[in-house]
Short mmCIF file of N, CA and C in Angstrom, two decimals:
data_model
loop_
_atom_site.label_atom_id
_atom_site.label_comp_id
_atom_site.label_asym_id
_atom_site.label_seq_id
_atom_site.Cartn_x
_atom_site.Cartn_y
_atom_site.Cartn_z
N UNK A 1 61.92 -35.80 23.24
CA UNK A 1 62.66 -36.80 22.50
C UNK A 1 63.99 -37.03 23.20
N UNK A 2 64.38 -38.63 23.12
CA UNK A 2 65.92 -38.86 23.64
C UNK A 2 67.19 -38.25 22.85
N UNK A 3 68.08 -38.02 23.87
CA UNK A 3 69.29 -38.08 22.93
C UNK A 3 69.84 -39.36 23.37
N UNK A 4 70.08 -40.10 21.54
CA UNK A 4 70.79 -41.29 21.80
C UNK A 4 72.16 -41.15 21.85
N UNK A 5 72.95 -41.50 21.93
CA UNK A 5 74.41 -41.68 22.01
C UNK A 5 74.83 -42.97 21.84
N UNK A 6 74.95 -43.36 20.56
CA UNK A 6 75.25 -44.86 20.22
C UNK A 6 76.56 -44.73 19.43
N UNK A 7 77.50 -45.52 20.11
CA UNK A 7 78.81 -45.69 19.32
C UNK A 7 78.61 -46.23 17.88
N UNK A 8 79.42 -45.47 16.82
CA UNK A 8 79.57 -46.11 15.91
C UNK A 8 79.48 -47.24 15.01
N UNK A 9 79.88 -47.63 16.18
CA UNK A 9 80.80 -49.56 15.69
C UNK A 9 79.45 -50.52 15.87
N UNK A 10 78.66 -50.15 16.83
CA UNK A 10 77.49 -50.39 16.92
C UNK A 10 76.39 -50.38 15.91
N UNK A 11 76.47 -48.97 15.55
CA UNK A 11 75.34 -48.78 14.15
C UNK A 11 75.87 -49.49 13.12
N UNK A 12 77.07 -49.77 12.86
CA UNK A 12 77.64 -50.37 11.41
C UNK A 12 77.44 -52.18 11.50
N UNK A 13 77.10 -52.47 12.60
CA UNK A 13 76.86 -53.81 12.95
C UNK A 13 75.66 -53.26 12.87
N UNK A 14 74.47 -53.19 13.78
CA UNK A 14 73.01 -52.95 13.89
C UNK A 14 72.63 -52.21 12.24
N UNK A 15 72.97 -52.09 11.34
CA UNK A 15 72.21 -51.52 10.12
C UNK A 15 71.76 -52.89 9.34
N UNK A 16 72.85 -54.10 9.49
CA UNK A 16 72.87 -54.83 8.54
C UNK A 16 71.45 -55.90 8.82
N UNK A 17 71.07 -55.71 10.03
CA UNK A 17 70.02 -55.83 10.61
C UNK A 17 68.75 -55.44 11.40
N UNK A 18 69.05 -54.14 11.89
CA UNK A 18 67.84 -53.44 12.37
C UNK A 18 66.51 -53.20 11.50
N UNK A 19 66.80 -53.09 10.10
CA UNK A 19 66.17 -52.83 9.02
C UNK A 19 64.32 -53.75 9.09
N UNK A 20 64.69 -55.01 9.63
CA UNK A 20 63.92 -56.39 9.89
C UNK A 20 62.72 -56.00 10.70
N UNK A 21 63.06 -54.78 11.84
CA UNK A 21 62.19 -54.37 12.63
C UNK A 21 61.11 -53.93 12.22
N UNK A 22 60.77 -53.49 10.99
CA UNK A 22 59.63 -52.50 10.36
C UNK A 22 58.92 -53.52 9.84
N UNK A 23 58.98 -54.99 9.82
CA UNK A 23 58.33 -55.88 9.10
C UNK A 23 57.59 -56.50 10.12
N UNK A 24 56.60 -56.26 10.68
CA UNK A 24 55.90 -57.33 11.60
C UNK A 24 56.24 -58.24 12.57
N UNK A 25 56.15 -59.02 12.85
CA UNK A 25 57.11 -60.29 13.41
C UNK A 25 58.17 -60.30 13.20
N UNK A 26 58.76 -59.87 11.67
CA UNK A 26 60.29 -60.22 11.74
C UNK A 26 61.23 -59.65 12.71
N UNK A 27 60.56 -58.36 13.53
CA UNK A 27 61.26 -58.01 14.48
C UNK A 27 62.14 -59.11 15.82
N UNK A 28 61.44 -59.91 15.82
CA UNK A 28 62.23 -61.00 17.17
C UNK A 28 63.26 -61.03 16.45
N UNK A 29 63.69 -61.39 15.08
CA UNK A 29 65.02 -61.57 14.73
C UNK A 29 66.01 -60.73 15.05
N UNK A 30 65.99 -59.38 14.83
CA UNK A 30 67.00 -58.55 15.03
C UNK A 30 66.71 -58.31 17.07
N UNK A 31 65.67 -58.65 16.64
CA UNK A 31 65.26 -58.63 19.02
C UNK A 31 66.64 -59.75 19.50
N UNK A 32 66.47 -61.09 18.85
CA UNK A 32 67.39 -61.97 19.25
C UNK A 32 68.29 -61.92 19.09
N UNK A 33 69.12 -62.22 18.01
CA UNK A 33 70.41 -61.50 17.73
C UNK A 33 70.91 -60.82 17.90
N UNK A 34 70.74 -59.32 18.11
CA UNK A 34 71.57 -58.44 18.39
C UNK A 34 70.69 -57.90 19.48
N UNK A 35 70.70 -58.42 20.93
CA UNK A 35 69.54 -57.78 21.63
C UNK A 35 70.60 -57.23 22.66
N UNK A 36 72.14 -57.03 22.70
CA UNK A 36 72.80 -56.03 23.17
C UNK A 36 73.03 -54.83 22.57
N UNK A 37 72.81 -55.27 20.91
CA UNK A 37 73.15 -53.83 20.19
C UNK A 37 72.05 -52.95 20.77
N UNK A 38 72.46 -51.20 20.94
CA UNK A 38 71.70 -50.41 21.36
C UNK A 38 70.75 -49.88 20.08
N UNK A 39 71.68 -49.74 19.33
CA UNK A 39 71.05 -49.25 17.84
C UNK A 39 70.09 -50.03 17.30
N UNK A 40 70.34 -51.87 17.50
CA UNK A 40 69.37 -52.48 17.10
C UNK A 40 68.04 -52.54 17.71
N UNK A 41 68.24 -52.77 19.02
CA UNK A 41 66.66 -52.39 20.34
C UNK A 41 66.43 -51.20 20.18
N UNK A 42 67.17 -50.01 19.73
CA UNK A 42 66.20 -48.81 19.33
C UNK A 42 65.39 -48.93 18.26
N UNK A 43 65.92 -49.84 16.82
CA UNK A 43 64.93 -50.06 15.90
C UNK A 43 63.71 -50.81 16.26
N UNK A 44 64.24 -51.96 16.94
CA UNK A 44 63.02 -53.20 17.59
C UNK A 44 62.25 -52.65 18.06
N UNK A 45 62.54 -51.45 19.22
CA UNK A 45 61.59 -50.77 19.75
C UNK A 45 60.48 -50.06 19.37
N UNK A 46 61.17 -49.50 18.27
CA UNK A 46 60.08 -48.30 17.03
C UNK A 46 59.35 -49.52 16.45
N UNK A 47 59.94 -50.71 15.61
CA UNK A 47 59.03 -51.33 14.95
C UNK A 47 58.14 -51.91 15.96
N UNK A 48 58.33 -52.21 16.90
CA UNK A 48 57.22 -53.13 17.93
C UNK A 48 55.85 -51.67 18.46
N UNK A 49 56.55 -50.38 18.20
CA UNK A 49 55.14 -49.44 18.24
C UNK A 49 54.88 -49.46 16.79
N UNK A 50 55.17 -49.36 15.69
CA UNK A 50 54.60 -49.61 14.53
C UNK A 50 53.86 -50.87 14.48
N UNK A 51 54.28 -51.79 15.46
CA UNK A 51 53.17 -53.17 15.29
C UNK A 51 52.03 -52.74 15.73
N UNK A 52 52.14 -52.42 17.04
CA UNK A 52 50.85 -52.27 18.04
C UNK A 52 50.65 -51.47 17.84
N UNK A 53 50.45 -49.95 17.01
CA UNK A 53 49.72 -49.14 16.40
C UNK A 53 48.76 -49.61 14.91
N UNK A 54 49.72 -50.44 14.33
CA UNK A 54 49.00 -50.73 13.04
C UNK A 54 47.97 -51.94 13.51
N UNK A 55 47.83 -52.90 14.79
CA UNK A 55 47.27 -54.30 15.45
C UNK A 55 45.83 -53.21 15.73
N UNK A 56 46.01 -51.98 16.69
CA UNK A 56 44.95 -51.23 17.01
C UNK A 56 44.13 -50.90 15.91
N UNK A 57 44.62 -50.28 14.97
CA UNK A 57 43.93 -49.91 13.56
C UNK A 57 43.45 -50.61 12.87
N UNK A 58 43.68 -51.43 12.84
CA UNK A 58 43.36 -52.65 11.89
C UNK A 58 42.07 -53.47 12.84
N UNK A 59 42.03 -53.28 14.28
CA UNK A 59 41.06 -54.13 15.14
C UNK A 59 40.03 -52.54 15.08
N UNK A 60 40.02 -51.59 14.69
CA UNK A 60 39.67 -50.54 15.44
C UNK A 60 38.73 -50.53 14.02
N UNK A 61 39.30 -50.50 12.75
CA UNK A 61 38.83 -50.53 11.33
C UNK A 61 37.51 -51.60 11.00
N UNK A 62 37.95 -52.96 11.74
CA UNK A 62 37.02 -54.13 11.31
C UNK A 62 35.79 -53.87 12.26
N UNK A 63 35.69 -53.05 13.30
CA UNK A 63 34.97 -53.70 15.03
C UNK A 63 33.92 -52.78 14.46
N UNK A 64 34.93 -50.88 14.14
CA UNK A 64 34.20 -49.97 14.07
C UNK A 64 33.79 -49.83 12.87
N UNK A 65 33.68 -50.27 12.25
CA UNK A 65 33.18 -49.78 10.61
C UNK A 65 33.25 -48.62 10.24
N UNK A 66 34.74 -48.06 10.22
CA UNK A 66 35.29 -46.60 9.79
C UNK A 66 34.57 -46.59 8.46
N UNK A 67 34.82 -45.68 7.52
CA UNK A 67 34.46 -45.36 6.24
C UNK A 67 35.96 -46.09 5.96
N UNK A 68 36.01 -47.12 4.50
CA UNK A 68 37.05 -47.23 4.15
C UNK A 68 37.93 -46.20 3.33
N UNK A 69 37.42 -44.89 2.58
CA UNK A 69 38.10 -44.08 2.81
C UNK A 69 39.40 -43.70 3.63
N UNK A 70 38.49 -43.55 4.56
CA UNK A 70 39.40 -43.53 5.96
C UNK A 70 40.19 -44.41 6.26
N UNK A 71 39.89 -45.16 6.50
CA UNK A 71 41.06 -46.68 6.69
C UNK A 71 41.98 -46.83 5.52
N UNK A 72 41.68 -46.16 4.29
CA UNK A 72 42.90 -46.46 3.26
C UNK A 72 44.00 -45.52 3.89
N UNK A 73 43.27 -43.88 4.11
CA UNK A 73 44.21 -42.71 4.25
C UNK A 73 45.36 -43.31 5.54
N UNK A 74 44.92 -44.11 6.35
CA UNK A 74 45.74 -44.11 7.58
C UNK A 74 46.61 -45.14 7.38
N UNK A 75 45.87 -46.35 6.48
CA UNK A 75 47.05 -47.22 5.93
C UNK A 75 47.77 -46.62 5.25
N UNK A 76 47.27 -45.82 4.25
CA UNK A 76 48.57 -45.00 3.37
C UNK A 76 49.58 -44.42 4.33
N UNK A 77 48.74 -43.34 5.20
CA UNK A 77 49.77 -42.85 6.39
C UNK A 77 50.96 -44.02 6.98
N UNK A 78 50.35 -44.92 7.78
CA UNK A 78 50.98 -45.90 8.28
C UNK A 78 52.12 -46.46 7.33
N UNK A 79 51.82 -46.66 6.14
CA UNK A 79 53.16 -47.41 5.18
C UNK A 79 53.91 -46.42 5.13
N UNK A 80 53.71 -45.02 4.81
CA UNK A 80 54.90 -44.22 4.48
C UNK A 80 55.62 -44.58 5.94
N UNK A 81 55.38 -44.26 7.05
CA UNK A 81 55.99 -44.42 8.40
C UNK A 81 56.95 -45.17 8.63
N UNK A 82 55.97 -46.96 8.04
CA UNK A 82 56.92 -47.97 7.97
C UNK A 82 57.93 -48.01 7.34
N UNK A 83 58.09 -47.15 5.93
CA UNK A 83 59.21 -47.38 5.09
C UNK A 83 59.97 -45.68 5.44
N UNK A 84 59.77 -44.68 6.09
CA UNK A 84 60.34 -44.33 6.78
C UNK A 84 61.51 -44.87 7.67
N UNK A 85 60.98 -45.47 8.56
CA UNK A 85 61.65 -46.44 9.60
C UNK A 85 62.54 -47.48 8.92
N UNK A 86 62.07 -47.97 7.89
CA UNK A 86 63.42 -49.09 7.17
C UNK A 86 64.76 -48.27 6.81
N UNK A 87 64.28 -46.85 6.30
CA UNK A 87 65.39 -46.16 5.42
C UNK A 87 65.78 -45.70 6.50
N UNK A 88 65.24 -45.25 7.88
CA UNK A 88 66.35 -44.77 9.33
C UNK A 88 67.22 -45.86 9.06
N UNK A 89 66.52 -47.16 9.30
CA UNK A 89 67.78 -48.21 9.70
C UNK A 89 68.69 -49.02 8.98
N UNK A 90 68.56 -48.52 7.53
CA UNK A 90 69.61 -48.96 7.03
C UNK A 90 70.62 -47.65 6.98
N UNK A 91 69.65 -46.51 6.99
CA UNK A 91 70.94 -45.26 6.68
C UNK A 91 71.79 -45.01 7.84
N UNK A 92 71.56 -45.98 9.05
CA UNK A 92 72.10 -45.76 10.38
C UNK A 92 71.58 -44.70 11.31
N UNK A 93 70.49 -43.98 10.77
CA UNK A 93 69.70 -42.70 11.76
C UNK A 93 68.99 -43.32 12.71
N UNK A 94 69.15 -42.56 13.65
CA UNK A 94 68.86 -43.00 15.66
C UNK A 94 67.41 -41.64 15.02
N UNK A 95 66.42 -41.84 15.04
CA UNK A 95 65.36 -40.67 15.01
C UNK A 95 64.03 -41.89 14.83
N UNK A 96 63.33 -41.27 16.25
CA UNK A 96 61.95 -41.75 16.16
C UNK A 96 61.56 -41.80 14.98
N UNK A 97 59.90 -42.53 15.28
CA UNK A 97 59.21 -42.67 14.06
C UNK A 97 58.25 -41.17 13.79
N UNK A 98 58.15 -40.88 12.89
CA UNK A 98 56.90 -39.61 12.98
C UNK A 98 55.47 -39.97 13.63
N UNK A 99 55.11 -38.90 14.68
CA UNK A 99 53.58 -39.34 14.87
C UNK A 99 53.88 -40.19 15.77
N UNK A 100 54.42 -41.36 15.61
CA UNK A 100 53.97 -42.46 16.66
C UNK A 100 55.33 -43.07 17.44
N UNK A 101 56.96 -42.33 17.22
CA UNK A 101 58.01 -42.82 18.32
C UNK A 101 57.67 -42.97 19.43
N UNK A 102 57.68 -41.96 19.79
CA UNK A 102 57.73 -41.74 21.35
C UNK A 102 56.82 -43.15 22.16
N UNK A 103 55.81 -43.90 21.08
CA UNK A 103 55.77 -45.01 21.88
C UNK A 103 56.54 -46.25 22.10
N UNK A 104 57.37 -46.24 21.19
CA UNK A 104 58.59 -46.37 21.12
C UNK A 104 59.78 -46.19 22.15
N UNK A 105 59.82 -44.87 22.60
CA UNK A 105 60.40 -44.65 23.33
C UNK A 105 59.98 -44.94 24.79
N UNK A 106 58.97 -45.06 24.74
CA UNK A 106 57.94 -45.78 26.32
C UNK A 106 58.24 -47.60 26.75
N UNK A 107 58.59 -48.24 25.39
CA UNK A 107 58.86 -49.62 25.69
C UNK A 107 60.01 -49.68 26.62
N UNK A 108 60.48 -50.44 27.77
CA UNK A 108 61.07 -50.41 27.83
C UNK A 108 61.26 -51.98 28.14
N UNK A 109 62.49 -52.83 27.35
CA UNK A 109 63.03 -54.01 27.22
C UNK A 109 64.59 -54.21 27.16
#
């Protein structure tokens, strides 16, 4: 795992918006706007692997005909994650996502 080192002044600007990242698409917004904040492209980053993890699952669920059982447990999994990740970024916490940061931490933009 990284150590971030993000100034302050940064996170108190990037909270009021990083939050956006955990929602699907809405990520370009906080991508565009604040795409110098560091704090904010660390959220964009996590939510854009929460996209393309939940895009895989969801193509992986319909193709393969998991047991829906199964496909609920991982959506359940998957939402706690997502709303994980909202409450990092409004509480101002720099910390991967569980399970699935570090792909996150592989984007690089």
């Amino acid at each position: 795992m990284k150590e971030y080192d993000i100034p302050p002044e940064y996170i108190k600007k990037g909270r009021a918006i990083a939050w956006l990242s955990y929602f699907g698409l809405l990520l370009i917004i906080p991508a565009v706007i604040q795409k110098d904040n560091p704090y904010t492209v660390f959220h964009v980053k996590q939510g854009m692997a929460l996209l393309i993890v939940n895009l895989i699952f969801i193509f992986v669920c319909l193709q393969v005909s998991l047991p829906a059982l199964l496909c609920q447990m991982v959506s359940a999994v998957l939402l706690i994650i997502n709303i994980v990740g909202i409450i990092n970024a409004i509480m101002g916490k720099i910390k991967p996502l569980p399970l699935i940061g570090f792909i996150g931490e592989l984007l690089n933009f």
